[in-house]
Coordinates of C-alpha atoms in Angstrom, one line a residue:
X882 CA -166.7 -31.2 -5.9
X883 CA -166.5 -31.8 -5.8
X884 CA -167.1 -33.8 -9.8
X885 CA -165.6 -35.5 -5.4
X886 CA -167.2 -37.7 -5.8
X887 CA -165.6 -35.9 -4.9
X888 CA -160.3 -35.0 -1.1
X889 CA -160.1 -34.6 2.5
X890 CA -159.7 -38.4 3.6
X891 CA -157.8 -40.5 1.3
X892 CA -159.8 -43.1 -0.1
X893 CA -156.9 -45.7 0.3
X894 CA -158.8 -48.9 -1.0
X895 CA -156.5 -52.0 -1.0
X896 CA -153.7 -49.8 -0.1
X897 CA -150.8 -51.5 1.6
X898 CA -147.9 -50.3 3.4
X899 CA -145.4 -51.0 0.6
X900 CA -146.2 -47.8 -1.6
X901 CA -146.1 -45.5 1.4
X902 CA -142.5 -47.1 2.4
X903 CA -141.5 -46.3 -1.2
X904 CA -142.5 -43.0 -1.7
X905 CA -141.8 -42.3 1.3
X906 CA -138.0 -43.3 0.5
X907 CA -138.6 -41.2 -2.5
X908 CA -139.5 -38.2 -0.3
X909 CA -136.4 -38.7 1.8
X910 CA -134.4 -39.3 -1.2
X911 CA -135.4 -35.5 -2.6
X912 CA -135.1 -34.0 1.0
X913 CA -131.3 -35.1 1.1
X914 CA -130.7 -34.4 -2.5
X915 CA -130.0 -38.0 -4.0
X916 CA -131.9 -38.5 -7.2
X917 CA -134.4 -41.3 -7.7
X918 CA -132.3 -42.0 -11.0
X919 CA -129.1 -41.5 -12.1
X920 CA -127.7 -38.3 -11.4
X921 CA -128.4 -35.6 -8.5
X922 CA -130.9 -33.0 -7.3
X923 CA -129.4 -29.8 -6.6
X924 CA -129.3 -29.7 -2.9
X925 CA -131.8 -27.3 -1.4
X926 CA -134.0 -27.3 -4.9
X927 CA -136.8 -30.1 -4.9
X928 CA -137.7 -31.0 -7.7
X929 CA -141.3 -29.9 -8.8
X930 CA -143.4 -32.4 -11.6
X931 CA -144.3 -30.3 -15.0
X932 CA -147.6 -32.3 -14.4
X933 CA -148.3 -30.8 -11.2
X934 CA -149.7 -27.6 -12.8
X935 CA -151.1 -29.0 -15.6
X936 CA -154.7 -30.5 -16.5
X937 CA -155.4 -33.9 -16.1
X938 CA -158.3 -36.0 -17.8
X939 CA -159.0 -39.4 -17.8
X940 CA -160.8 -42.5 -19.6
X941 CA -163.2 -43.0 -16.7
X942 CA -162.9 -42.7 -13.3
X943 CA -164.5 -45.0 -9.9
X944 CA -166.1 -42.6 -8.4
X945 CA -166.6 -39.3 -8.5
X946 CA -163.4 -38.4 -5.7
X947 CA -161.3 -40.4 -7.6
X948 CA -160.9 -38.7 -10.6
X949 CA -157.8 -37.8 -13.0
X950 CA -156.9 -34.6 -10.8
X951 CA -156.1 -36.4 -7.9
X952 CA -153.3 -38.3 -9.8
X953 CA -151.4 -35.3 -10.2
X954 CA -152.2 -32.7 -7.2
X955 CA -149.0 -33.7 -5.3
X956 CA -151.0 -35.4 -2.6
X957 CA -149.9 -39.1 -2.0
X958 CA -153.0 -40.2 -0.2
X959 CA -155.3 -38.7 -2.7
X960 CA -155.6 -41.2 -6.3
X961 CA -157.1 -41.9 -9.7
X962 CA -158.9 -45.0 -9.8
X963 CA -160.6 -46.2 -13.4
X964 CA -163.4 -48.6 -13.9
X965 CA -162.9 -51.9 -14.0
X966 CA -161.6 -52.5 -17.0
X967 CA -159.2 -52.9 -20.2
X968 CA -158.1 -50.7 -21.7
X969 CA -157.9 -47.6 -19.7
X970 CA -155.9 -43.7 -20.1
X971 CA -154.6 -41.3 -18.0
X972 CA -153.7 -37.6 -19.9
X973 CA -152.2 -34.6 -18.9
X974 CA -151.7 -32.1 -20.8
X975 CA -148.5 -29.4 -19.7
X976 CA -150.2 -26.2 -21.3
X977 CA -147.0 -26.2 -23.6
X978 CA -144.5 -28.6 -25.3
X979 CA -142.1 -29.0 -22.6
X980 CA -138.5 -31.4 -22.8
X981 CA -139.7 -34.9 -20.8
X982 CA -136.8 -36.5 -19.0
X983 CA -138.8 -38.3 -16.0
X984 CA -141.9 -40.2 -15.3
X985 CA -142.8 -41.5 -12.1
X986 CA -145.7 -43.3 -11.7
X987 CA -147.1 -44.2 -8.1
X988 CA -149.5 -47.0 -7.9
X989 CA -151.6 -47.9 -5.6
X990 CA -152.3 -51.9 -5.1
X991 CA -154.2 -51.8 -7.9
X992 CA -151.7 -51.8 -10.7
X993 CA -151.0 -52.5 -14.6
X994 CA -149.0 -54.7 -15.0
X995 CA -148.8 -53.8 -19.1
X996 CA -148.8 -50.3 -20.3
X997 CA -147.4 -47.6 -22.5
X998 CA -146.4 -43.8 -22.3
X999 CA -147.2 -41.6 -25.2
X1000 CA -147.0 -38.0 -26.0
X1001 CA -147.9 -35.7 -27.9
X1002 CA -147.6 -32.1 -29.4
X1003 CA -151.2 -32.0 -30.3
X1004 CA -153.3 -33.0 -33.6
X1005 CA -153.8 -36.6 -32.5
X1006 CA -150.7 -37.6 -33.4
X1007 CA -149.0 -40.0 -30.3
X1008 CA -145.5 -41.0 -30.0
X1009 CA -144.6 -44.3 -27.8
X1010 CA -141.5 -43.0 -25.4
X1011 CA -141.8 -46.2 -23.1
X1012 CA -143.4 -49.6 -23.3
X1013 CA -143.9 -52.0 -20.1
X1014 CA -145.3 -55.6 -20.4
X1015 CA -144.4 -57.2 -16.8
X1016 CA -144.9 -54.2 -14.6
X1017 CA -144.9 -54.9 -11.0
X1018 CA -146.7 -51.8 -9.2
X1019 CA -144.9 -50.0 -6.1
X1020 CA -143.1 -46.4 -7.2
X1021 CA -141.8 -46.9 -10.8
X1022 CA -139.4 -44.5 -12.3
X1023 CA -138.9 -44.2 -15.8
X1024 CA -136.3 -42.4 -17.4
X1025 CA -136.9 -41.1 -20.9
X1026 CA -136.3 -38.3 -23.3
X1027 CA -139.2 -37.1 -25.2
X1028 CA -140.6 -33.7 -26.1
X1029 CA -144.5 -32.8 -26.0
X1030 CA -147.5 -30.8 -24.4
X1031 CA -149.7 -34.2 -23.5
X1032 CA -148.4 -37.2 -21.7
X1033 CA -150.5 -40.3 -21.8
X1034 CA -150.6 -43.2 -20.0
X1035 CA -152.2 -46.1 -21.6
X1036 CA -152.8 -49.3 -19.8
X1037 CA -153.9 -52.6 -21.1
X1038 CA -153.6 -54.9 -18.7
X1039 CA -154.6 -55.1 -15.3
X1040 CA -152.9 -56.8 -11.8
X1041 CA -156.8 -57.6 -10.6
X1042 CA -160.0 -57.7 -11.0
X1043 CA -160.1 -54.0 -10.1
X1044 CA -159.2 -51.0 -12.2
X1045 CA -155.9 -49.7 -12.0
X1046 CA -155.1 -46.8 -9.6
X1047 CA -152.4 -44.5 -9.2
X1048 CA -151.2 -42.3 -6.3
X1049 CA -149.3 -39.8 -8.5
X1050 CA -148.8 -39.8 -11.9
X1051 CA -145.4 -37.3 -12.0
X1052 CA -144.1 -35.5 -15.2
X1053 CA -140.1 -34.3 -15.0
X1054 CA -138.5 -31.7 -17.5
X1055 CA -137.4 -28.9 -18.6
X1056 CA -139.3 -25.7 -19.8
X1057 CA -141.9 -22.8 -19.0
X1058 CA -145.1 -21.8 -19.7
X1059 CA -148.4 -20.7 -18.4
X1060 CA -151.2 -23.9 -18.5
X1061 CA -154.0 -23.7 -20.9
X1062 CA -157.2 -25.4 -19.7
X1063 CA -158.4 -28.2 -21.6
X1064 CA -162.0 -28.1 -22.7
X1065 CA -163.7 -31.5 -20.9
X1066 CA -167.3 -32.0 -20.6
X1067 CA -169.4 -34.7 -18.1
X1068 CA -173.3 -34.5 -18.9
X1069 CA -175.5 -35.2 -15.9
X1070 CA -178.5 -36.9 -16.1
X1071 CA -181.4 -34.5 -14.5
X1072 CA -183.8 -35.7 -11.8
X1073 CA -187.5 -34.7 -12.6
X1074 CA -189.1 -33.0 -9.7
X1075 CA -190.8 -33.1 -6.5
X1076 CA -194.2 -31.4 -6.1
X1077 CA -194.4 -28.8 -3.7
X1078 CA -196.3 -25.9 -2.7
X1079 CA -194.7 -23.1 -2.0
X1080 CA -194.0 -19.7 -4.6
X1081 CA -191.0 -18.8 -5.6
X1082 CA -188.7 -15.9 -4.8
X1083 CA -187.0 -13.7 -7.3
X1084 CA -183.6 -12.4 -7.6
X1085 CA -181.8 -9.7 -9.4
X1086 CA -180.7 -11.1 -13.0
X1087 CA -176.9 -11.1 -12.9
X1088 CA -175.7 -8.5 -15.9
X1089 CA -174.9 -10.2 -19.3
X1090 CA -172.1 -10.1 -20.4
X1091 CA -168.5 -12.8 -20.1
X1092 CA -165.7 -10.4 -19.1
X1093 CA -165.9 -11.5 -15.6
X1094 CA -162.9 -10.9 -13.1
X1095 CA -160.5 -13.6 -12.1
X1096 CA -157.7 -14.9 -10.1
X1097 CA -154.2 -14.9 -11.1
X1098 CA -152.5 -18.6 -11.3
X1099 CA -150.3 -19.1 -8.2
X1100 CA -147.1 -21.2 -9.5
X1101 CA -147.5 -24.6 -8.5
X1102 CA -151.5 -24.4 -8.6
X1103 CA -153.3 -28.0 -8.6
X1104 CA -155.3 -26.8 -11.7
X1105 CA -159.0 -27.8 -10.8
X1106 CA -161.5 -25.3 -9.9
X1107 CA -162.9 -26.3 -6.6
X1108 CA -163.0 -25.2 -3.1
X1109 CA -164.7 -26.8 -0.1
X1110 CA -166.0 -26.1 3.4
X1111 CA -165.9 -29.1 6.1
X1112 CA -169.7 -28.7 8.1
X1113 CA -170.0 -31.6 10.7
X1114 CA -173.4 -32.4 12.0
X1115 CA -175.4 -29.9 14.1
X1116 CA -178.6 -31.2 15.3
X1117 CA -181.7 -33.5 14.2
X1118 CA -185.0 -32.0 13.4
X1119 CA -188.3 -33.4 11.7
X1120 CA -188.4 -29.8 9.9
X1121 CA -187.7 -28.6 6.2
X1122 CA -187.7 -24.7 5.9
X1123 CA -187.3 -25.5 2.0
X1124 CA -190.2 -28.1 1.4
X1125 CA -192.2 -27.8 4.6
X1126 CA -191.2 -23.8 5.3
X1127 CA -193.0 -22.5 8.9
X1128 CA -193.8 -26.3 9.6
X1129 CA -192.4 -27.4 12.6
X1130 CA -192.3 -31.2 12.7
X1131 CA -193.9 -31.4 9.7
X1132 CA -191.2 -33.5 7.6
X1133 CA -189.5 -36.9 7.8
X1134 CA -186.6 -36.1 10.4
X1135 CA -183.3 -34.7 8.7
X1136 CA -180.1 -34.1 9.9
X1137 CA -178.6 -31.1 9.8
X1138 CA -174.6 -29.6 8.9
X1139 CA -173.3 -26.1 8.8
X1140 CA -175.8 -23.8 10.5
X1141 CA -176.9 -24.3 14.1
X1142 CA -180.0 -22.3 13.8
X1143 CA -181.5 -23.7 11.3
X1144 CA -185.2 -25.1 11.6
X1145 CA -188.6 -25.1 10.1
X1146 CA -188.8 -21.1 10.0
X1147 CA -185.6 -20.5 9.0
X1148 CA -185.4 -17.9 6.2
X1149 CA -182.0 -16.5 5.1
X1150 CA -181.9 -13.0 7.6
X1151 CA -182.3 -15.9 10.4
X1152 CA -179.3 -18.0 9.1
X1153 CA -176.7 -15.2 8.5
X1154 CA -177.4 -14.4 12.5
X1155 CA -176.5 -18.5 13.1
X1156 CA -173.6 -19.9 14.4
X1157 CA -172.0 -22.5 12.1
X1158 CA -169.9 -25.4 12.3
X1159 CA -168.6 -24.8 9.2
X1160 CA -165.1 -24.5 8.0
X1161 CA -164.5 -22.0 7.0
X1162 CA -166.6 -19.8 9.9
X1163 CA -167.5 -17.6 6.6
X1164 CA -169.8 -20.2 5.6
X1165 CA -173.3 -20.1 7.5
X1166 CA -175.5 -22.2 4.9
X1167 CA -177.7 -25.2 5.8
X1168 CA -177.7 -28.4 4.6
X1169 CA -179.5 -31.5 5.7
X1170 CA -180.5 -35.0 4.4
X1171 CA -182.9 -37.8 5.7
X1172 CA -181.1 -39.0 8.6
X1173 CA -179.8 -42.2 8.4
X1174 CA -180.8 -45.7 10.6
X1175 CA -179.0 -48.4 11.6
X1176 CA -181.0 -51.1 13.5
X1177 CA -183.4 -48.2 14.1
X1178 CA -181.1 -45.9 15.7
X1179 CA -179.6 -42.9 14.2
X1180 CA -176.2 -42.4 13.1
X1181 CA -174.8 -39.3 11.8
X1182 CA -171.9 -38.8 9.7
X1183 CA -167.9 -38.3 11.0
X1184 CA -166.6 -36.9 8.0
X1185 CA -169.0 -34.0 6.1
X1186 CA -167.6 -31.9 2.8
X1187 CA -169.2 -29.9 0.7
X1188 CA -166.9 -29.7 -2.4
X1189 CA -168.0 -26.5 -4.6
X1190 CA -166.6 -27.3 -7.8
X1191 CA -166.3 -26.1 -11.5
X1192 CA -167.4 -30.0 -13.4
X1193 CA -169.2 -30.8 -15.8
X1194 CA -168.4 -27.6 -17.7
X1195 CA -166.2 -26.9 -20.5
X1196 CA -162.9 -25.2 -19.5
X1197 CA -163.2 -22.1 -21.9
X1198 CA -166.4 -21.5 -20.1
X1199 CA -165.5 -21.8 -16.7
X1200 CA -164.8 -17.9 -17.2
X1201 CA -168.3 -17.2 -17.3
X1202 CA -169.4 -19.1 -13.7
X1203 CA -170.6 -16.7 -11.2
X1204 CA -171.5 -16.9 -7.2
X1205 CA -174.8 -18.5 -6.3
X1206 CA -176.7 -15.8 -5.2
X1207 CA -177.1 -15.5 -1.4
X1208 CA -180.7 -17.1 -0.4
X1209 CA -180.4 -19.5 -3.2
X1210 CA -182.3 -23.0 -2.7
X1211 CA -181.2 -26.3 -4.3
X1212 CA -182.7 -29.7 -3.6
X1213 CA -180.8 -32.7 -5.0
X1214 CA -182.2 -36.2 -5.6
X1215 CA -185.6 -37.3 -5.2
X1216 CA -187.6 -38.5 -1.6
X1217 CA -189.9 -40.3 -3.5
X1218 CA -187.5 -42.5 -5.7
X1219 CA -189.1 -45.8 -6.2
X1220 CA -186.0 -48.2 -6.6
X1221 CA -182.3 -48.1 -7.8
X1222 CA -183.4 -48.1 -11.4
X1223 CA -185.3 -44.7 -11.0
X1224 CA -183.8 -42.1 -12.9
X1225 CA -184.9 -39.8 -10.7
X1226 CA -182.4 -41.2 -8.0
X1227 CA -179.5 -39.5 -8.2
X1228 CA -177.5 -40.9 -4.9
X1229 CA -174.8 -43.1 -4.6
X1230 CA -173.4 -45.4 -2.2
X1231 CA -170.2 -46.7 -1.3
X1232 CA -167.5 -47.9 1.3
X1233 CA -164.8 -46.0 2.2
X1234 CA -161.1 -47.1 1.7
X1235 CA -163.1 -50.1 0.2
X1236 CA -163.2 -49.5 -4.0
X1237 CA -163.8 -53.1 -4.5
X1238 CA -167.0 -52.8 -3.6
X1239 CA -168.5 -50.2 -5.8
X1240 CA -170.8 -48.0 -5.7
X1241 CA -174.7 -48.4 -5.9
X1242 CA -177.7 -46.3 -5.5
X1243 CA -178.7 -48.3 -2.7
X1244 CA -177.0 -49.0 0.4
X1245 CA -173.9 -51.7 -0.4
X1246 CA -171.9 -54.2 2.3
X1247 CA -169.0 -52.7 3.1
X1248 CA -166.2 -54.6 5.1
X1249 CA -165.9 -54.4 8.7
X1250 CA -163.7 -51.5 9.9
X1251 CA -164.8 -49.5 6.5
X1252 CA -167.2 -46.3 6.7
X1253 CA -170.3 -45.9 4.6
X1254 CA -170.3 -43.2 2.0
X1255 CA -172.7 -41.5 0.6
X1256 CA -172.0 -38.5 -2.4
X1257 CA -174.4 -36.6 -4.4
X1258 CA -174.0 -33.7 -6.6
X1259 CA -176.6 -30.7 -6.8
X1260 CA -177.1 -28.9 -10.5
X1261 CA -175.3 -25.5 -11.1
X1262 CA -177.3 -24.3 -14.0
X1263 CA -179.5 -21.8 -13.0
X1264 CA -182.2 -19.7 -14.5
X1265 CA -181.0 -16.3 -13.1
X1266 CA -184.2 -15.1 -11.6
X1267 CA -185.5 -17.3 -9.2
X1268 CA -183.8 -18.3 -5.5
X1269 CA -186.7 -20.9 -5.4
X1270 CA -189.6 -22.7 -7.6
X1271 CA -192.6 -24.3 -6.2
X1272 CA -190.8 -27.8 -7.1
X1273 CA -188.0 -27.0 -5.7
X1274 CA -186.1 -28.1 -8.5
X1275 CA -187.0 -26.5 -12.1
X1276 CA -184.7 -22.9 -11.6
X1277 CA -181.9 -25.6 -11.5
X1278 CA -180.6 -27.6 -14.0
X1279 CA -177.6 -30.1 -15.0
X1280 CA -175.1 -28.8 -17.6
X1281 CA -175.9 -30.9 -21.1
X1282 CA -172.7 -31.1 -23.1
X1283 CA -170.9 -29.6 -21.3
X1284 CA -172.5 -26.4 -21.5
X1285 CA -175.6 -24.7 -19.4
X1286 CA -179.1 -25.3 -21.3
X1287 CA -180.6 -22.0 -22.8
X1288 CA -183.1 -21.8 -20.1
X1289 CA -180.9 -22.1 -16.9
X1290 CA -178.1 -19.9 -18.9
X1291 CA -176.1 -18.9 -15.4
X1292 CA -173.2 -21.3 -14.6
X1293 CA -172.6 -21.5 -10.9
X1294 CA -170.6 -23.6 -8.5
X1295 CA -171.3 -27.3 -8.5
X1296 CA -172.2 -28.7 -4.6
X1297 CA -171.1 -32.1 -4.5
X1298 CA -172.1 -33.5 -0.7
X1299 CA -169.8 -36.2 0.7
X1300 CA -170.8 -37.9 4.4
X1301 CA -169.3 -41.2 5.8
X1302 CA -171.1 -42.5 8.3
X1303 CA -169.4 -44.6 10.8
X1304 CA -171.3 -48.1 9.8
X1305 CA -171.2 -51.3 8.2
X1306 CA -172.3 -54.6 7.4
X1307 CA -175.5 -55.8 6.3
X1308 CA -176.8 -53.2 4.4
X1309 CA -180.5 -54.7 5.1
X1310 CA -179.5 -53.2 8.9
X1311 CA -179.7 -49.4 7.7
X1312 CA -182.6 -47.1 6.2
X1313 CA -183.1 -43.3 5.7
X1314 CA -185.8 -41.9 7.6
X1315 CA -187.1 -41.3 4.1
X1316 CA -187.2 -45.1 3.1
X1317 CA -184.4 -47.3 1.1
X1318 CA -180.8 -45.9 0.1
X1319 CA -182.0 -44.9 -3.4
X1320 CA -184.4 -42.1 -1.9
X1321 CA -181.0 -40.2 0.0
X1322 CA -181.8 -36.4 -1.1
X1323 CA -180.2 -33.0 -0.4
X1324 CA -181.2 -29.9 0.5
X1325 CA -179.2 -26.5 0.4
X1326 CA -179.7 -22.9 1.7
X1327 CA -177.2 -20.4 0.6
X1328 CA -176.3 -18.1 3.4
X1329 CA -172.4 -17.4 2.4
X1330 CA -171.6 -13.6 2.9
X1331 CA -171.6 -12.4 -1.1
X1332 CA -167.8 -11.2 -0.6
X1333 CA -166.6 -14.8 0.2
X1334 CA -168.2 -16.0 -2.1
X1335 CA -166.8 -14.1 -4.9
X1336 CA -163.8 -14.0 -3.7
X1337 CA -163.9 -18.0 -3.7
X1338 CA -165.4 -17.8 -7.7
X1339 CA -162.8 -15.5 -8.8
X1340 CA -159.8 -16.8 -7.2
X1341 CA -160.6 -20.3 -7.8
X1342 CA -163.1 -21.2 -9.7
X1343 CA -162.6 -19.3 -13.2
X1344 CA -159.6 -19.9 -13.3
X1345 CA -159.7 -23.2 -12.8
X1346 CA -157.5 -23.7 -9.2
X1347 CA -158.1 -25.8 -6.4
X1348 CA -158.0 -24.3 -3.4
X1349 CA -158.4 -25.4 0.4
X1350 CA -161.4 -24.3 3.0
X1351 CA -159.9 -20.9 3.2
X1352 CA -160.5 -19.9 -0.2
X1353 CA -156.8 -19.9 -1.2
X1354 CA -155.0 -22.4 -3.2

């Protein structure tokens, strides 16, 4: 989660060519050895940002991909967009006090045009290094010489209506030291639940206990614990082998990713003998959602990732987050919503490489040429017993505070689901085969093998690393 929104197609909104002709000169620049400012690169050593294995946080954020970590995970066609509005802050904090000699900020159309840089050693206390009042976007490099462990930019005014919005946010020094997470908390609101009939099934509780094994740091690690497997579309079914199980055309149809086998009787010895679209191969889970409509005909997504992410939880506790347990079953958002003011809706809509638009929990008008998104996130509390309940939903929970609620003590990946659909237009064109935008819903059937998905929670999760399909950073 990606908390992905979740970072596989760069949600360029209002980009233009002029800040990939700029950083792409500052690319070249580095590749040839010519500094960006006075003086020279050693030839053959490119320069790495301090702030590339740091931590980054932020005063809000879009959407849920375009968060603070994006800004600094060396990736010029993934960015940090805020809301729209003044004053916003983007932080990263180095791990250690570290000697500053370089900024460069990279903005994307969306830029402030007034704005400071602060840092600090910690205790609230800021120092001013730069000040800009007439900025003019594109790549700017700012030479300074300051000494701290946090680096803040603060912006106060913006270029437009939107919020502003930086490719990179790049921190230049001297000095070493290992990064220490920085404890950030996002409390979800909780759906309530769908009544269902089925029992639940029971797991083995996972032993007590916090002194859980983890992943070194690679140098140069883009410190966010996530990673992610792409599952394009498989098939469409009218089936539901978590609501409806042994069914068969018993549900509203759904269309399903990852898992080719999966239908009404699936159970999880059927789905680890599937095929799977899924990248990685490793992952044969199911996931589906309402399929979606457009002047009555089905369309089905181009672009599906499933972010597994460690939001929403304090960093100090990201230690203690442990696989979900193979067979686990998760349903996110709610059928039966009854309008975009339901609390119980958790979905949300938006259009791709189109940020002016927003986001909604029904379906919004995106520009022709754009993609509709839609991104929902699944809880990762869980109760440490039970692979299912007879709602569906109450052995789950959303983290409150940043922490896991006393009943659902077991942290556990966050899913965060992320389709485009190829679509746009009026939005009064499209509807989910279970009624308006604001009814979208998930469902999710673990069937990773328990060694990958370890492997994936130790090497990436706890502590705190963002790493690609294959499980590595």
């Amino acid at each position: 989660m990606s908390e992905t929104v979740p970072n596989t197609t760069a949600p360029g909104r209002r980009s233009g060519g002029r800040v990939h002709r700029l950083a792409l000169a500052g690319t070249l620049a580095t590749v040839l050895g010519v500094s960006l400012v006075n003086g020279v690169t050693p030839a053959g050593a490119a320069e790495a940002p301090l702030s590339q294995s740091g931590k980054a946080t932020a005063s809000s954020s879009e959407r849920g991909d375009l968060s603070a970590a994006a800004a600094i995970d060396g990736k010029e066609n993934t960015r940090w967009s805020s809301a729209f509005s003044d004053p916003q802050w983007l932080q990263v904090d180095l791990g250690a006090s570290k000697a500053i000699k370089k900024i460069v900020l990279k903005w994307e159309n969306a830029y402030a045009t007034a704005f400071t840089i602060q840092t600090s050693s910690g205790g609230g206390q800021w120092k001013t290094i730069h000040t800009t009042t007439a900025g003019k976007g594109g790549v700017q490099t700012l030479n300074v010489s300051a000494t701290g462990r946090y680096v803040r930019l603060n912006t106060t005014r913006r270029s437009s209506q939107y919020g502003v919005s930086l490719w990179e946010f790049e921190v230049y020094g001297t000095g070493s030291g290992t990064a220490t997470p920085r404890p950030s908390a996002t409390p979800t609101t909780t759906p309530t639940t769908i009544p269902t009939k089925p029992a639940p099934t029971t797991a083995t509780p996972p032993a007590s206990g916090t002194n859980l094994p983890k992943g070194p740091v690679p140098p140069g690690a883009v410190r966010v614990a996530e990673f992610l497997a792409e599952c394009p579309y498989t098939h469409r079914l009218p089936d539901d082998p978590i609501v409806m199980p042994g069914l068969s055309g018993g549900s509203h149809m759904h269309s399903f990713f990852g898992n080719t086998s999966t239908n009404a009787d699936s159970d999880i010895k059927s789905l680890l003998k599937g095929g799977t679209t899924c990248s990685p191969k490793a992952d044969l889970s199911s996931y589906w959602v309402p399929t979606l409509y457009s002047d009555d005909k089905p369309v089905e997504p181009t672009g599906t990732t499933f972010y597994y992410l460690g939001e929403g939880i304090k960093d100090e506790l990201m230690a203690q987050t442990r696989p979900l347990p193979l067979g686990l079953r998760i349903v996110a958002g709610n059928a039966k919503a009854t309008g975009v003011n339901d609390p119980t809706s958790s979905s949300r809509w938006s259009c791709l490489h189109a940020g002016e638009v927003g986001s909604s929990k029904n379906f919004v008008n995106c520009p022709a040429g754009k993609m509709l998104e839609s991104y929902l996130d699944f809880p990762h509390c869980w109760n440490g017993k039970d692979l299912d309940s007879p709602d569906h939903k109450s052995h789950m929970s959303y983290p409150v505070n940043g922490a896991c609620p006393a009943s659902h003590p077991v942290i556990v990946p966050k899913l965060r689901q992320v389709l485009r659909y190829p679509v746009s237009g009026d939005p009064a064109r499209f509807r989910l085969s279970s009624g308006p935008g604001y009814t979208m819903h998930a469902d999710f059937f673990n069937a990773w093998p328990e060694a990958e998905m370890e492997r994936r929670v130790r090497d990436c999760i706890r502590p705190i690393v963002k790493c690609g399909a294959g499980g590595t950073p």
